[in-house]
Amino acid sequence: TEKGKERKARKSAIKRISEVIALALAHSSRKNLVLVHGAGSYGHPQAKVYLESGEVKDALITHESAKELNRMVISSLMEFGLRAMPIHPLSGVVSKGPEIKYKIKEQMELALKVGIIPVLHGDVILDAEGGFRILSGDQLVVYAATEFKASKVGVGTDVDGVLSDNGEVIRRITPPEADKMSIKGSEHVDVTGGMKEKVYLLARLASQHNIPSILFNASKESNVYKFLTGDENLFGTVISV
């Protein structure tokens, strides 16, 4: 999405990435793929309003807006012959304070079993202590990777990877290094922690489950294809033990 504008999709980017996913799956032996997208300008500005107001209507506006973006993604994937279905976290994830309970694994398993790509997204979820809370796409990535023992995780962003203080891409980060790093947050409205939170979550995924990940620039033409086909020349930041 255009992060600086509310509810503004980069439709050409969605179309391009959908086409690349279809092409990559046609040219690789990969069978199981789970897709997660963030909410971007269809979720963060709306969630900020909810977090300030605490009103149920604002939480539901956030959910409906995130679903709108999800529909665009699903439609685009289907346009290129992919079988994809939405899984909305609000309908299958709840929390009680810091504890998050996911009830969507069976849906995802059944989808994968019949060759359907589950497509999840950042969303609001009900909290047992009252109201709603924000569940980020990054949290869903870690959940899905853990539950399905993913061979690898790819996180597409609009930058080449995690940047050092002098603007250079850090090619590899280990969990102990992640704990010591100072990473800047997003310059746009971001209620889920931006790049700093991504690195923290992916470092935990690596240390606790030995699942490696790579953060790369999905706006560059061939990068999504390279990730899905296992091209070792993909440029980005690897987070692994």
mmCIF file of C-alpha atoms in Angstrom, residues 45-216:
data_model
loop_
_atom_site.group_PDB
_atom_site.id
_atom_site.type_symbol
_atom_site.label_atom_id
_atom_site.label_comp_id
_atom_site.label_asym_id
_atom_site.label_seq_id
_atom_site.Cartn_x
_atom_site.Cartn_y
_atom_site.Cartn_z
ATOM 1 C CA PRO A 45 -4.279 4.588 10.520
ATOM 2 C CA GLN A 46 -7.610 2.971 11.400
ATOM 3 C CA ALA A 47 -6.103 1.003 14.299
ATOM 4 C CA LYS A 48 -4.532 4.182 15.643
ATOM 5 C CA VAL A 49 -7.999 5.750 15.823
ATOM 6 C CA TYR A 50 -9.310 2.688 17.704
ATOM 7 C CA LEU A 51 -6.397 2.651 20.143
ATOM 8 C CA GLU A 52 -7.114 6.292 20.956
ATOM 9 C CA SER A 53 -10.915 5.973 21.182
ATOM 10 C CA GLY A 54 -11.448 2.428 22.480
ATOM 11 C CA GLU A 55 -14.740 2.380 20.581
ATOM 12 C CA VAL A 56 -15.991 -0.939 19.171
ATOM 13 C CA LYS A 57 -17.078 0.782 15.948
ATOM 14 C CA ASP A 58 -13.505 1.925 15.319
ATOM 15 C CA ALA A 59 -12.178 -1.603 15.851
ATOM 16 C CA LEU A 60 -14.704 -2.947 13.341
ATOM 17 C CA ILE A 61 -13.838 -0.198 10.862
ATOM 18 C CA THR A 62 -10.224 -1.379 11.136
ATOM 19 C CA HIS A 63 -11.267 -4.990 10.478
ATOM 20 C CA GLU A 64 -13.447 -4.117 7.483
ATOM 21 C CA SER A 65 -10.693 -1.982 6.002
ATOM 22 C CA ALA A 66 -8.122 -4.779 6.367
ATOM 23 C CA LYS A 67 -10.603 -7.177 4.735
ATOM 24 C CA GLU A 68 -10.944 -4.773 1.815
ATOM 25 C CA LEU A 69 -7.223 -5.024 1.124
ATOM 26 C CA ASN A 70 -7.343 -8.787 1.618
ATOM 27 C CA ARG A 71 -10.091 -9.074 -1.017
ATOM 28 C CA MET A 72 -7.867 -7.238 -3.501
ATOM 29 C CA VAL A 73 -5.009 -9.647 -2.820
ATOM 30 C CA ILE A 74 -7.204 -12.744 -3.125
ATOM 31 C CA SER A 75 -8.797 -11.485 -6.357
ATOM 32 C CA SER A 76 -5.397 -10.745 -7.846
ATOM 33 C CA LEU A 77 -4.030 -14.194 -6.962
ATOM 34 C CA MET A 78 -7.091 -15.837 -8.485
ATOM 35 C CA GLU A 79 -6.679 -13.759 -11.649
ATOM 36 C CA PHE A 80 -3.401 -15.596 -12.218
ATOM 37 C CA GLY A 81 -4.901 -19.024 -11.672
ATOM 38 C CA LEU A 82 -3.978 -19.518 -8.032
ATOM 39 C CA ARG A 83 -6.431 -21.099 -5.619
ATOM 40 C CA ALA A 84 -6.419 -18.827 -2.584
ATOM 41 C CA MET A 85 -8.735 -18.278 0.361
ATOM 42 C CA PRO A 86 -8.850 -15.627 3.090
ATOM 43 C CA ILE A 87 -8.445 -16.442 6.752
ATOM 44 C CA HIS A 88 -9.476 -13.470 8.876
ATOM 45 C CA PRO A 89 -7.832 -13.460 12.329
ATOM 46 C CA LEU A 90 -10.809 -11.722 13.965
ATOM 47 C CA SER A 91 -12.832 -14.893 13.329
ATOM 48 C CA GLY A 92 -10.241 -17.321 14.681
ATOM 49 C CA VAL A 93 -7.777 -15.699 17.067
ATOM 50 C CA VAL A 94 -8.421 -14.388 20.589
ATOM 51 C CA SER A 95 -6.241 -13.051 23.349
ATOM 52 C CA LYS A 96 -6.176 -12.673 27.096
ATOM 53 C CA GLY A 97 -3.669 -10.012 27.934
ATOM 54 C CA PRO A 98 -0.290 -11.086 26.499
ATOM 55 C CA GLU A 99 -1.477 -14.625 25.701
ATOM 56 C CA ILE A 100 -2.725 -15.189 22.154
ATOM 57 C CA LYS A 101 -4.784 -18.261 21.292
ATOM 58 C CA TYR A 102 -4.894 -19.245 17.638
ATOM 59 C CA LYS A 103 -7.818 -21.369 16.443
ATOM 60 C CA ILE A 104 -7.072 -21.290 12.732
ATOM 61 C CA LYS A 105 -4.637 -24.156 12.260
ATOM 62 C CA GLU A 106 -7.306 -26.650 11.155
ATOM 63 C CA GLN A 107 -8.585 -24.244 8.506
ATOM 64 C CA MET A 108 -5.067 -23.738 7.209
ATOM 65 C CA GLU A 109 -4.311 -27.470 7.235
ATOM 66 C CA LEU A 110 -7.445 -28.309 5.264
ATOM 67 C CA ALA A 111 -6.737 -25.571 2.730
ATOM 68 C CA LEU A 112 -3.175 -26.775 2.164
ATOM 69 C CA LYS A 113 -4.338 -30.394 1.930
ATOM 70 C CA VAL A 114 -6.552 -29.572 -1.063
ATOM 71 C CA GLY A 115 -4.035 -27.266 -2.720
ATOM 72 C CA ILE A 116 -5.420 -23.929 -1.584
ATOM 73 C CA ILE A 117 -3.166 -21.085 -0.438
ATOM 74 C CA PRO A 118 -4.298 -19.619 2.924
ATOM 75 C CA VAL A 119 -3.970 -15.825 2.890
ATOM 76 C CA LEU A 120 -3.869 -14.183 6.326
ATOM 77 C CA HIS A 121 -3.556 -10.520 7.223
ATOM 78 C CA GLY A 122 -2.963 -8.110 10.070
ATOM 79 C CA ASP A 123 -6.231 -7.546 11.927
ATOM 80 C CA VAL A 124 -7.961 -6.694 15.191
ATOM 81 C CA ILE A 125 -8.863 -9.581 17.513
ATOM 82 C CA LEU A 126 -11.083 -9.884 20.570
ATOM 83 C CA ASP A 127 -9.395 -9.716 23.950
ATOM 84 C CA ALA A 128 -10.902 -11.540 26.935
ATOM 85 C CA GLU A 129 -10.001 -8.666 29.226
ATOM 86 C CA GLY A 130 -12.247 -6.334 27.268
ATOM 87 C CA GLY A 131 -12.201 -4.716 23.858
ATOM 88 C CA PHE A 132 -9.870 -5.584 21.028
ATOM 89 C CA ARG A 133 -6.151 -5.697 20.385
ATOM 90 C CA ILE A 134 -4.012 -5.499 17.269
ATOM 91 C CA LEU A 135 -2.539 -8.667 15.777
ATOM 92 C CA SER A 136 0.207 -7.933 13.286
ATOM 93 C CA GLY A 137 1.000 -9.771 10.094
ATOM 94 C CA ASP A 138 4.463 -10.396 11.553
ATOM 95 C CA GLN A 139 2.961 -12.272 14.507
ATOM 96 C CA LEU A 140 0.946 -14.382 12.082
ATOM 97 C CA VAL A 141 4.073 -15.162 10.064
ATOM 98 C CA VAL A 142 5.817 -16.511 13.163
ATOM 99 C CA TYR A 143 2.729 -18.479 14.196
ATOM 100 C CA ALA A 144 2.288 -20.104 10.765
ATOM 101 C CA ALA A 145 6.003 -20.864 10.412
ATOM 102 C CA THR A 146 6.089 -22.497 13.840
ATOM 103 C CA GLU A 147 2.905 -24.551 13.449
ATOM 104 C CA PHE A 148 3.828 -25.872 10.007
ATOM 105 C CA LYS A 149 7.570 -26.190 10.671
ATOM 106 C CA ALA A 150 8.397 -23.984 7.714
ATOM 107 C CA SER A 151 11.607 -24.642 5.838
ATOM 108 C CA LYS A 152 12.087 -20.896 5.462
ATOM 109 C CA VAL A 153 10.320 -17.580 5.862
ATOM 110 C CA GLY A 154 10.478 -14.634 3.500
ATOM 111 C CA VAL A 155 9.398 -11.148 4.537
ATOM 112 C CA GLY A 156 8.992 -8.741 1.649
ATOM 113 C CA THR A 157 9.337 -5.050 2.482
ATOM 114 C CA ASP A 158 10.029 -1.866 0.509
ATOM 115 C CA VAL A 159 13.706 -1.704 1.527
ATOM 116 C CA ASP A 160 16.641 -4.000 0.751
ATOM 117 C CA GLY A 161 16.816 -5.399 4.281
ATOM 118 C CA VAL A 162 17.707 -4.228 7.775
ATOM 119 C CA LEU A 163 19.840 -1.120 7.489
ATOM 120 C CA SER A 164 22.799 -0.175 9.662
ATOM 121 C CA ASP A 165 23.282 3.328 11.049
ATOM 122 C CA ASN A 166 25.221 4.286 7.918
ATOM 123 C CA GLY A 167 22.491 3.019 5.605
ATOM 124 C CA GLU A 168 24.116 -0.244 4.519
ATOM 125 C CA VAL A 169 22.223 -3.532 4.473
ATOM 126 C CA ILE A 170 23.149 -5.883 7.308
ATOM 127 C CA ARG A 171 23.486 -9.220 5.548
ATOM 128 C CA ARG A 172 23.018 -11.507 8.569
ATOM 129 C CA ILE A 173 21.693 -11.151 12.088
ATOM 130 C CA THR A 174 21.837 -13.807 14.805
ATOM 131 C CA PRO A 175 19.407 -13.826 17.761
ATOM 132 C CA PRO A 176 22.022 -12.560 20.267
ATOM 133 C CA GLU A 177 22.895 -9.712 17.886
ATOM 134 C CA ALA A 178 19.206 -8.818 17.446
ATOM 135 C CA ASP A 179 18.849 -8.286 21.196
ATOM 136 C CA LYS A 180 21.586 -5.650 21.144
ATOM 137 C CA MET A 181 20.566 -3.791 17.982
ATOM 138 C CA SER A 182 19.024 -0.357 17.829
ATOM 139 C CA ILE A 183 16.640 -0.251 14.868
ATOM 140 C CA LYS A 184 14.579 2.750 13.833
ATOM 141 C CA GLY A 185 10.804 2.454 13.585
ATOM 142 C CA SER A 186 8.649 3.346 10.590
ATOM 143 C CA GLU A 187 8.373 6.964 9.488
ATOM 144 C CA HIS A 188 4.671 6.349 8.727
ATOM 145 C CA VAL A 189 1.789 5.486 11.062
ATOM 146 C CA ASP A 190 2.681 2.053 12.428
ATOM 147 C CA VAL A 191 0.933 0.501 15.412
ATOM 148 C CA THR A 192 2.832 -2.801 15.351
ATOM 149 C CA GLY A 193 6.483 -1.825 15.732
ATOM 150 C CA GLY A 194 7.765 -1.745 12.144
ATOM 151 C CA MET A 195 11.166 -3.189 11.258
ATOM 152 C CA LYS A 196 12.287 -3.338 14.891
ATOM 153 C CA GLU A 197 9.433 -5.693 15.783
ATOM 154 C CA LYS A 198 10.021 -7.789 12.643
ATOM 155 C CA VAL A 199 13.635 -8.420 13.620
ATOM 156 C CA TYR A 200 12.683 -9.220 17.220
ATOM 157 C CA LEU A 201 10.013 -11.751 16.205
ATOM 158 C CA LEU A 202 12.112 -13.399 13.494
ATOM 159 C CA ALA A 203 15.082 -13.656 15.867
ATOM 160 C CA ARG A 204 12.854 -15.495 18.362
ATOM 161 C CA LEU A 205 11.670 -17.771 15.538
ATOM 162 C CA ALA A 206 15.285 -18.605 14.726
ATOM 163 C CA SER A 207 16.428 -19.155 18.312
ATOM 164 C CA GLN A 208 13.409 -21.135 19.513
ATOM 165 C CA HIS A 209 12.571 -23.160 16.407
ATOM 166 C CA ASN A 210 15.686 -22.942 14.218
ATOM 167 C CA ILE A 211 13.653 -21.538 11.317
ATOM 168 C CA PRO A 212 15.647 -19.065 9.205
ATOM 169 C CA SER A 213 14.150 -16.031 7.545
ATOM 170 C CA ILE A 214 15.170 -13.373 5.073
ATOM 171 C CA LEU A 215 13.969 -9.786 4.820
ATOM 172 C CA PHE A 216 14.173 -8.539 1.236
#
